[in-house]
mmCIF file of C-alpha atoms and ligand atoms in Angstrom:
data_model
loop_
_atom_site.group_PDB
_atom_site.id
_atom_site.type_symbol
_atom_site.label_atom_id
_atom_site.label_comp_id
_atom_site.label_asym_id
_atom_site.label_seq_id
_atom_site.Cartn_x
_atom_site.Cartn_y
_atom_site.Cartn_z
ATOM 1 C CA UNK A 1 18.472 -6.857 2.010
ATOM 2 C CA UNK A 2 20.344 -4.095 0.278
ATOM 3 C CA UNK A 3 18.925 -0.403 0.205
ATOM 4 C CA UNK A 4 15.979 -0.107 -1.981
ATOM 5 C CA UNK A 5 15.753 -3.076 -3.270
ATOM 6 C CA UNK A 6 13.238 -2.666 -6.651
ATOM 7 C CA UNK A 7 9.595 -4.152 -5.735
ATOM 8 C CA UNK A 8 6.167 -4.355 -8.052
ATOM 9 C CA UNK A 9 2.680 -5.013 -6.809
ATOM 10 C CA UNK A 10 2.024 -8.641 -7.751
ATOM 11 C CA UNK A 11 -0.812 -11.120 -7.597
ATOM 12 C CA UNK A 12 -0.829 -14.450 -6.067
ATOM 13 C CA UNK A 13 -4.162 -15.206 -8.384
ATOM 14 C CA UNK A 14 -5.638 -13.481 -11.078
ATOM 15 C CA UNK A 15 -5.510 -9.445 -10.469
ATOM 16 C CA UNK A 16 -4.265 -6.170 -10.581
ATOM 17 C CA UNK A 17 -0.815 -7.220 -10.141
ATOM 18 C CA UNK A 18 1.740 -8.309 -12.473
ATOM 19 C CA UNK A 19 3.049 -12.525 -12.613
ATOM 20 C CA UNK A 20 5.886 -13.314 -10.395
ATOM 21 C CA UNK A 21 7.518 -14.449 -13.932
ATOM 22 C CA UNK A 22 6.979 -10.762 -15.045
ATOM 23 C CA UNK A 23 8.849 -9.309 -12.145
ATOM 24 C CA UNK A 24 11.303 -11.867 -12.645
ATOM 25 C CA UNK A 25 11.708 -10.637 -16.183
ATOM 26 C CA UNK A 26 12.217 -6.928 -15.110
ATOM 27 C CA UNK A 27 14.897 -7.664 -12.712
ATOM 28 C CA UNK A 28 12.853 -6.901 -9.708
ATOM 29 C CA UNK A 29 14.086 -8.638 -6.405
ATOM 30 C CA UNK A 30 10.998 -7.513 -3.960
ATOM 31 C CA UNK A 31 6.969 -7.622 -4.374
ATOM 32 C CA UNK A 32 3.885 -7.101 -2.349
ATOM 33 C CA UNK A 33 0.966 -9.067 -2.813
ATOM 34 C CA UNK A 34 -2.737 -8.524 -3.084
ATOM 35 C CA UNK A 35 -4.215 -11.405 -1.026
ATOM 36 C CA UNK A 36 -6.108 -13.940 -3.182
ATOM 37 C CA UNK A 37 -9.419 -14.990 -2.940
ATOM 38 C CA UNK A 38 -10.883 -16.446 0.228
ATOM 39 C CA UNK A 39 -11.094 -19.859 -1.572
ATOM 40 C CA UNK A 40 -7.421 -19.876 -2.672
ATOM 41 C CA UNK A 41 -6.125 -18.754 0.791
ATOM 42 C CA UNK A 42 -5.214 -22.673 1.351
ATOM 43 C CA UNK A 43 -1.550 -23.798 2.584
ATOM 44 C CA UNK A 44 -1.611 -25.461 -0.771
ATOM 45 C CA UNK A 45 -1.603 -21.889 -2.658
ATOM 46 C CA UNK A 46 0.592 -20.557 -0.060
ATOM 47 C CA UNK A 47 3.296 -23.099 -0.512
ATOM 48 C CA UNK A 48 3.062 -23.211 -4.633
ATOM 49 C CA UNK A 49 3.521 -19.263 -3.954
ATOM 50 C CA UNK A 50 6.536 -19.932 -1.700
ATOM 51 C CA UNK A 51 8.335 -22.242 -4.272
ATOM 52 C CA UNK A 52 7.723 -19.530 -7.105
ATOM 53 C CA UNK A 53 9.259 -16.805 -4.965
ATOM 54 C CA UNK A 54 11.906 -19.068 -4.338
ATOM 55 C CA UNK A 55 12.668 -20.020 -7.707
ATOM 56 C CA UNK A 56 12.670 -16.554 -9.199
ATOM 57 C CA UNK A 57 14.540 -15.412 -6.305
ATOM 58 C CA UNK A 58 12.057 -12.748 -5.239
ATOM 59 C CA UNK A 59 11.529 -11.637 -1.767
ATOM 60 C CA UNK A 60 7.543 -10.958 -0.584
ATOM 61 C CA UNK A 61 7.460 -7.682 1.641
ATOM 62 C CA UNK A 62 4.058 -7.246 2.110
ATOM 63 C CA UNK A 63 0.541 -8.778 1.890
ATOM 64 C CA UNK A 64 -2.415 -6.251 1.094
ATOM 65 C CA UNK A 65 -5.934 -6.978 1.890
ATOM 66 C CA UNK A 66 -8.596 -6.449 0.101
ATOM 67 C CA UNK A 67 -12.427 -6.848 0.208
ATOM 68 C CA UNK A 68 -15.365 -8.369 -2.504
ATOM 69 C CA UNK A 69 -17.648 -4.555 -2.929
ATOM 70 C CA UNK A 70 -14.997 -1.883 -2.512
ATOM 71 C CA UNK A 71 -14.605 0.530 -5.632
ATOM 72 C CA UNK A 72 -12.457 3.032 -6.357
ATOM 73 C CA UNK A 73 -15.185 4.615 -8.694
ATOM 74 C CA UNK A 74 -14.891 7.561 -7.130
ATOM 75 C CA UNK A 75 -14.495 9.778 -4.175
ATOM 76 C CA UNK A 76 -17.801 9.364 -2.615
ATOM 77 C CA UNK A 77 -17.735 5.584 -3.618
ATOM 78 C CA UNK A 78 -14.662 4.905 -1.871
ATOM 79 C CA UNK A 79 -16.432 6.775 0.736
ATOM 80 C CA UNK A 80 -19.005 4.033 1.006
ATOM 81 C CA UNK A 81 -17.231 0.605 0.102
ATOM 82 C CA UNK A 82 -13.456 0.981 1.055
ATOM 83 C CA UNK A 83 -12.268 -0.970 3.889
ATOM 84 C CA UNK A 84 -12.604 -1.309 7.277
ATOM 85 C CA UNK A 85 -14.379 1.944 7.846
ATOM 86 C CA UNK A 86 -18.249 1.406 6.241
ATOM 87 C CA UNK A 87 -20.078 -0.203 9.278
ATOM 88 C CA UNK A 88 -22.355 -2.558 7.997
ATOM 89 C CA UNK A 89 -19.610 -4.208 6.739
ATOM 90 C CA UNK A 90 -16.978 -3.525 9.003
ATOM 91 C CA UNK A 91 -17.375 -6.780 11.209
ATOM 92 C CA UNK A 92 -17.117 -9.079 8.902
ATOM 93 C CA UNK A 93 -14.429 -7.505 6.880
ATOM 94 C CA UNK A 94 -12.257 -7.223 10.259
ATOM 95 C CA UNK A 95 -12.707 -11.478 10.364
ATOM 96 C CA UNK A 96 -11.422 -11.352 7.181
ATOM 97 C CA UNK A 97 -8.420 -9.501 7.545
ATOM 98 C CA UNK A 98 -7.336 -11.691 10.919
ATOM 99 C CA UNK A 99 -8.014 -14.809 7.920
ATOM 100 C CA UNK A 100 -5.600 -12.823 5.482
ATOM 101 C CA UNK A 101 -2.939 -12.150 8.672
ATOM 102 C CA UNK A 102 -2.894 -16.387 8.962
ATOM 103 C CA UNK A 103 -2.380 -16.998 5.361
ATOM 104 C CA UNK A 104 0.234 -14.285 5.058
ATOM 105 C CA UNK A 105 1.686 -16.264 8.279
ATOM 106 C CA UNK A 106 1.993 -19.281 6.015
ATOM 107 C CA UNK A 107 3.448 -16.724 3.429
ATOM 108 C CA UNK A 108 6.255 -16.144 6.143
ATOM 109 C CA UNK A 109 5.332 -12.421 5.436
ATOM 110 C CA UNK A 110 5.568 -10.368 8.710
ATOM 111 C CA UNK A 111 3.656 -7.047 7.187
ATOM 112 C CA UNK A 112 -0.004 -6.918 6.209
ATOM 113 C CA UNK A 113 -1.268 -3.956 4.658
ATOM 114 C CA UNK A 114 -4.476 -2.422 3.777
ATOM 115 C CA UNK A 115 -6.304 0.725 2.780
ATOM 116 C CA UNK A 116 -9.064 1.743 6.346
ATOM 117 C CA UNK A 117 -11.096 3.502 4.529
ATOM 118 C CA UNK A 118 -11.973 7.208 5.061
ATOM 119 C CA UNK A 119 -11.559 7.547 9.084
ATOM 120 C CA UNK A 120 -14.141 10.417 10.497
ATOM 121 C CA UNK A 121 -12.637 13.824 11.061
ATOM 122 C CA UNK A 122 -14.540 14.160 14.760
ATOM 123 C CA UNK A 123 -12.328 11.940 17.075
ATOM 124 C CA UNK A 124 -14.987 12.487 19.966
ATOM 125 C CA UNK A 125 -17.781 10.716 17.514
ATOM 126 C CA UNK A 126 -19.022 7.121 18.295
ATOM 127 C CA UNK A 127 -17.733 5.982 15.176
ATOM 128 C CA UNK A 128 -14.099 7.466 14.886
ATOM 129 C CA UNK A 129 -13.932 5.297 18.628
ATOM 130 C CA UNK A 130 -15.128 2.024 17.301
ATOM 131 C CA UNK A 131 -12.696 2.542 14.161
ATOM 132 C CA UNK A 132 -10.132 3.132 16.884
ATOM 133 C CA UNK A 133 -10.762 -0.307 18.520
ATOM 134 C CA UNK A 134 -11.318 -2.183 15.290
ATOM 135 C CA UNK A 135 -7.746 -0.965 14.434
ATOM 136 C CA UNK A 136 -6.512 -1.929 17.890
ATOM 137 C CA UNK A 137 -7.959 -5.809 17.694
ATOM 138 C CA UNK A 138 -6.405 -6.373 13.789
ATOM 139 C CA UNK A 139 -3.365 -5.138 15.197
ATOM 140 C CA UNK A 140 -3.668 -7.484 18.156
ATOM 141 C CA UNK A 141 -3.802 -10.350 15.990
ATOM 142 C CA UNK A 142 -1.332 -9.466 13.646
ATOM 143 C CA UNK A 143 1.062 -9.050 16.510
ATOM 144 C CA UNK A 144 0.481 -12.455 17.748
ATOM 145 C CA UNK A 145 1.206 -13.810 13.902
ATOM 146 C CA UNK A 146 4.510 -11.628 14.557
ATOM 147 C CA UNK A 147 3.007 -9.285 11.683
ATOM 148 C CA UNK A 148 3.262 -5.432 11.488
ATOM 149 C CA UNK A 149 0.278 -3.333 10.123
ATOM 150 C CA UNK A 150 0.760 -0.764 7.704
ATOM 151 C CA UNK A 151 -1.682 1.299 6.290
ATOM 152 C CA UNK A 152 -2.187 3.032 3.135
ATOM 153 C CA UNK A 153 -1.868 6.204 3.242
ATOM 154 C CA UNK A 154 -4.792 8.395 0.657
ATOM 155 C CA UNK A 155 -7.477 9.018 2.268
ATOM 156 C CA UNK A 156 -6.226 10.922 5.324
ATOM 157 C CA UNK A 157 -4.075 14.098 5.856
ATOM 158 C CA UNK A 158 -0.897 13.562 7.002
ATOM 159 C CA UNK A 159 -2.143 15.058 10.213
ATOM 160 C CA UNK A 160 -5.373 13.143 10.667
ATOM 161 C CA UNK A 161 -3.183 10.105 10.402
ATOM 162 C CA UNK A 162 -0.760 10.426 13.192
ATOM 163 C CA UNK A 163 -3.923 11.718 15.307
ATOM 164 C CA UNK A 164 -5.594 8.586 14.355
ATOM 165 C CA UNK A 165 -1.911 6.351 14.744
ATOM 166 C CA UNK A 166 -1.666 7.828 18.089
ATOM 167 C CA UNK A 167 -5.407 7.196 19.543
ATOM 168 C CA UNK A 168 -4.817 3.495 18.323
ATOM 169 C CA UNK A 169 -1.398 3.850 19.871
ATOM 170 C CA UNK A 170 -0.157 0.204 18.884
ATOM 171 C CA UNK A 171 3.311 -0.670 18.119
ATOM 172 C CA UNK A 172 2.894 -2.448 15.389
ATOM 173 C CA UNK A 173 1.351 -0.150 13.404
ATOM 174 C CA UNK A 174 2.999 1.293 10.821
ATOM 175 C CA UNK A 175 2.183 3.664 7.112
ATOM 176 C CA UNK A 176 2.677 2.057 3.937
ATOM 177 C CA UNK A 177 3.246 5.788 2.088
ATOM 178 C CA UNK A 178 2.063 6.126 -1.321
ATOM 179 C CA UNK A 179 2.619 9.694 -2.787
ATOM 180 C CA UNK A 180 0.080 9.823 -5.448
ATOM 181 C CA UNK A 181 -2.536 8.314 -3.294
ATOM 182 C CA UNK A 182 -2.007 12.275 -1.740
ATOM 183 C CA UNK A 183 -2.576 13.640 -5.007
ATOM 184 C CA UNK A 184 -5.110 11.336 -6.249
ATOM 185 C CA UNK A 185 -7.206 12.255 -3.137
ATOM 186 C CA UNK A 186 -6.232 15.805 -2.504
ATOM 187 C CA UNK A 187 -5.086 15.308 0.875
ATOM 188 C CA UNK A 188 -2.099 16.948 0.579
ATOM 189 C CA UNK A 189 0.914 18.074 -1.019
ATOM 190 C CA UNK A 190 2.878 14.266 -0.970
ATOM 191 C CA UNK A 191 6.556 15.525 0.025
ATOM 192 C CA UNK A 192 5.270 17.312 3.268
ATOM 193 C CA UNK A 193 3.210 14.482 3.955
ATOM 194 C CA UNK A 194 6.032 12.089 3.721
ATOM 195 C CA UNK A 195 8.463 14.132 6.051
ATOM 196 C CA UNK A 196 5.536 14.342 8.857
ATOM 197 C CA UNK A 197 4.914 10.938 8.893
ATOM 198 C CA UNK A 198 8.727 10.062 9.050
ATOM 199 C CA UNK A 199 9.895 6.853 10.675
ATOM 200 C CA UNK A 200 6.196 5.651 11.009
ATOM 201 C CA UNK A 201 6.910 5.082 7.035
ATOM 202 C CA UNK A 202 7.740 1.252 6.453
ATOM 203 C CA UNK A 203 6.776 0.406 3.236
ATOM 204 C CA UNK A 204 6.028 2.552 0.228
ATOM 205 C CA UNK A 205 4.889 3.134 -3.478
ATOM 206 C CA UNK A 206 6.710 4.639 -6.307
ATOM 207 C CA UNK A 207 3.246 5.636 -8.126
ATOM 208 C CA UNK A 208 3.062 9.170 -10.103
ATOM 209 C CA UNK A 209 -0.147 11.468 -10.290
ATOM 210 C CA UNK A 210 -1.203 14.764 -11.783
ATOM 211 C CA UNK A 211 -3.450 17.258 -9.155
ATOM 212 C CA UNK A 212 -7.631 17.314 -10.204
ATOM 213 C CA UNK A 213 -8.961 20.437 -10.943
ATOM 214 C CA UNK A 214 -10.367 20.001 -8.098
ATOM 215 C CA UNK A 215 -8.380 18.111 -5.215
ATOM 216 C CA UNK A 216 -10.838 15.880 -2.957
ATOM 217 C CA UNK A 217 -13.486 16.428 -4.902
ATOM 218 C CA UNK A 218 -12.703 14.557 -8.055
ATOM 219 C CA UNK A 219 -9.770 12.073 -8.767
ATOM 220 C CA UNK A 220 -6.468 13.034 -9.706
ATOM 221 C CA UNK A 221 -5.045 11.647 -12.864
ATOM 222 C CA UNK A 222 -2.539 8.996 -12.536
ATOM 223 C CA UNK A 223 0.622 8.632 -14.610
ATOM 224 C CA UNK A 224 3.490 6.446 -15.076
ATOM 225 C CA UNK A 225 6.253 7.239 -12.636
ATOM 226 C CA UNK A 226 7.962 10.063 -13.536
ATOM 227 C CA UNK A 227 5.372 11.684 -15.582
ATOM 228 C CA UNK A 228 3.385 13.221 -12.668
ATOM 229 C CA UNK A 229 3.875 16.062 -10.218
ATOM 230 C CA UNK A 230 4.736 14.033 -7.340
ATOM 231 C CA UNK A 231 8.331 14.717 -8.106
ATOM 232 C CA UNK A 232 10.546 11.097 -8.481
ATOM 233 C CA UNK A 233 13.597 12.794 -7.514
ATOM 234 C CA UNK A 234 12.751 14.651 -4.454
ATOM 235 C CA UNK A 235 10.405 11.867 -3.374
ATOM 236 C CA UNK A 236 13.572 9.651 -2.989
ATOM 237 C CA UNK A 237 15.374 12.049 -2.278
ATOM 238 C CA UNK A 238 13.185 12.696 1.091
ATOM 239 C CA UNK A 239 13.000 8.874 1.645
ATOM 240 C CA UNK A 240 16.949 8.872 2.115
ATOM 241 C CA UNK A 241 15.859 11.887 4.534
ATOM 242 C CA UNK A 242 13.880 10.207 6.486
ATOM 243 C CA UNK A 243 16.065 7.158 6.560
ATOM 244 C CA UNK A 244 14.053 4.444 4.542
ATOM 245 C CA UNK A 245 15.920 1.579 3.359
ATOM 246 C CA UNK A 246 13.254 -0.765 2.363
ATOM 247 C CA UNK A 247 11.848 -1.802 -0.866
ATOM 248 C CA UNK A 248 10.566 0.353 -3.607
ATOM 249 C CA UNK A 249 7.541 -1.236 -4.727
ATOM 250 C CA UNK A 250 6.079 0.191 -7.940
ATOM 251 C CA UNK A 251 2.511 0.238 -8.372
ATOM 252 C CA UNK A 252 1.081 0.342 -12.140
ATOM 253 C CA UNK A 253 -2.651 -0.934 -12.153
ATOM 254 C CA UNK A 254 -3.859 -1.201 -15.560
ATOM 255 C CA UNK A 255 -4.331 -4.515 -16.006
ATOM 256 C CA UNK A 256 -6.800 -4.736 -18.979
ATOM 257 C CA UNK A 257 -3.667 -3.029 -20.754
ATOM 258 C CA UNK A 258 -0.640 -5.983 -19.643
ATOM 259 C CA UNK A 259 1.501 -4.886 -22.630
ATOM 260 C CA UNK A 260 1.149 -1.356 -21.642
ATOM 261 C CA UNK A 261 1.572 -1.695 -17.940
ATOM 262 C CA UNK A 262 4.672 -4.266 -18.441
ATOM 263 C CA UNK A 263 6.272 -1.357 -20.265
ATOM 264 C CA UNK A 264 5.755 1.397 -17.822
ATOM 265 C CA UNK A 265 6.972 -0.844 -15.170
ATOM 266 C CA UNK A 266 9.945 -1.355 -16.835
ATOM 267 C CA UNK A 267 10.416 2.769 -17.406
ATOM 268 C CA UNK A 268 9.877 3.096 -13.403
ATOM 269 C CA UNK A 269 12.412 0.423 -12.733
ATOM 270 C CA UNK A 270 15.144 2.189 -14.953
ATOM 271 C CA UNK A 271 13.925 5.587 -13.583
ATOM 272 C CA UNK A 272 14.402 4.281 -10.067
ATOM 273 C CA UNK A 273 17.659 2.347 -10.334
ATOM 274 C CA UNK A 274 19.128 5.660 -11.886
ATOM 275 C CA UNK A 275 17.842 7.637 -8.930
ATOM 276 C CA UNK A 276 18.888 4.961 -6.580
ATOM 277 C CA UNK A 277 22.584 5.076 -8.311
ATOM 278 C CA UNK A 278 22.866 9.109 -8.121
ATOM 279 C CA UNK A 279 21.506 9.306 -4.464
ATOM 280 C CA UNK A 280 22.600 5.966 -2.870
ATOM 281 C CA UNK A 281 25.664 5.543 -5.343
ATOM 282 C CA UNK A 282 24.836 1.874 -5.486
HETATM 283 MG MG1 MG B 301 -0.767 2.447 -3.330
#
């Protein structure tokens, strides 16, 4: 793969994603995936997938989990519902995710990605352990598919998650970096965040967001790339810091607006490939 290749968040099924044909369209060469639904996670839907990547000549970096009753609502909601951190829900969810490692197996994808959820600050509580250990097993399995885990960053510091990457202390787990995820949530200003978390970074997205009024208590306002405060430029400019070379995978979620989303993808890709030209000089 060359540096940077250009990526978009895509759907296998219906979703938040954009059509493989859509990406194909925009000249993008790389996606990640939001897993489908339990009932189309057959080898039949994997191989139709397969043949579509093929024939658009489009390269799958990453599968993302997902769960039926997470929101994004809000803070507190996300809170409550998100991932593999709520406990009532947390068993279950964690069967799940070993189901979504096999399919993205038959995917031939070797990264699976999610967001955990908001991780307790108090690493002596109960809970913060048995978050610990429920990270541990998915990565377990995921290792034995021959599958890294990366995990969206947002909810955590930069801080609380290398304290939390090292109490899990697996090797195959990894940060999928999203800078307006740190703005979005408050959890920090996103260019410090990326240069502490370094080489654990192996996947990110190019997603833009303006600072709430008041950061982690209310959401930040999201933008098209470019149009935010995390800073395009210097964000890339820090990823050639740090020495990422993957994919760029825009992320662009509006999909009761397709026409409006299609062309604010297509702004990020021309934003990026101009940034990638000036810093890369390819
Ligand atoms: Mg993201």
């Amino acid at each position: 793969m060359t540096k940077w290749p250009i990526g978009v968040f895509a759907s296998v099924d219906a979703g938040l994603g954009v059509h493989l044909s859509v990406a194909h369209e925009l000249g993008i060469s790389t996606v990640q995936v939001h897993t489908p639904h339990s009932h189309n996670r057959t080898a039949e839907t994997a191989e139709a997938f397969l043949k579509s990547l093929t024939e658009y000549g489009i390269e799958l970096t990453a599968v993302f989990g997902g769960f039926d009753g997470e929101s994004y609502a809000d803070i507190p909601t996300v809170d409550r519902t998100v991932g593999l951190v709520p406990p009532t829900t947390r068993a279950a969810r964690l069967q799940e995710m070993k189901e979504i490692s096999d399919f993205s197996k038959l995917l031939k994808c070797d990264v699976i990605a999610l967001h955990l959820g908001f991780v307790p600050h108090d690493t002596q509580c109960q809970e913060y352990k048995e978050i610990v250990a429920t990270t541990q097993d998915l990565c377990k399995y995921a290792a034995a598919n021959g599958q890294n885990l990366h995990l969206e960053t947002g909810q955590e510091t930069a801080d609380s998650l290398i304290r939390f990457m090292d109490d899990v202390a697996c090797k195959n787990l990894y940060v999928n970096f999203d800078p307006a995820n740190m703005i979005l949530y408050g959890t920090g200003e996103p260019i410090e965040a990326l240069r502490k978390l370094g080489n654990r970074v192996r996947s990110v997205h190019c997603k833009d967001a303006n600072w709430a009024k008041n950061p982690g208590k209310e959401w930040g306002e999201e933008k098209p790339l470019g149009a935010g405060q995390v800073d395009i430029r210097k964000y890339l400019q820090t990823l050639k810091d740090i020495g990422y070379t993957g994919p760029l995978t825009i992320e662009r979620e509006i999909p009761q607006e397709r026409d409006r989303q299609r062309a604010e993808i297509a702004g990020a890709v021309s934003l990026l490939q101009s940034l990638r030209s000036e810093l890369l000089g390819v």
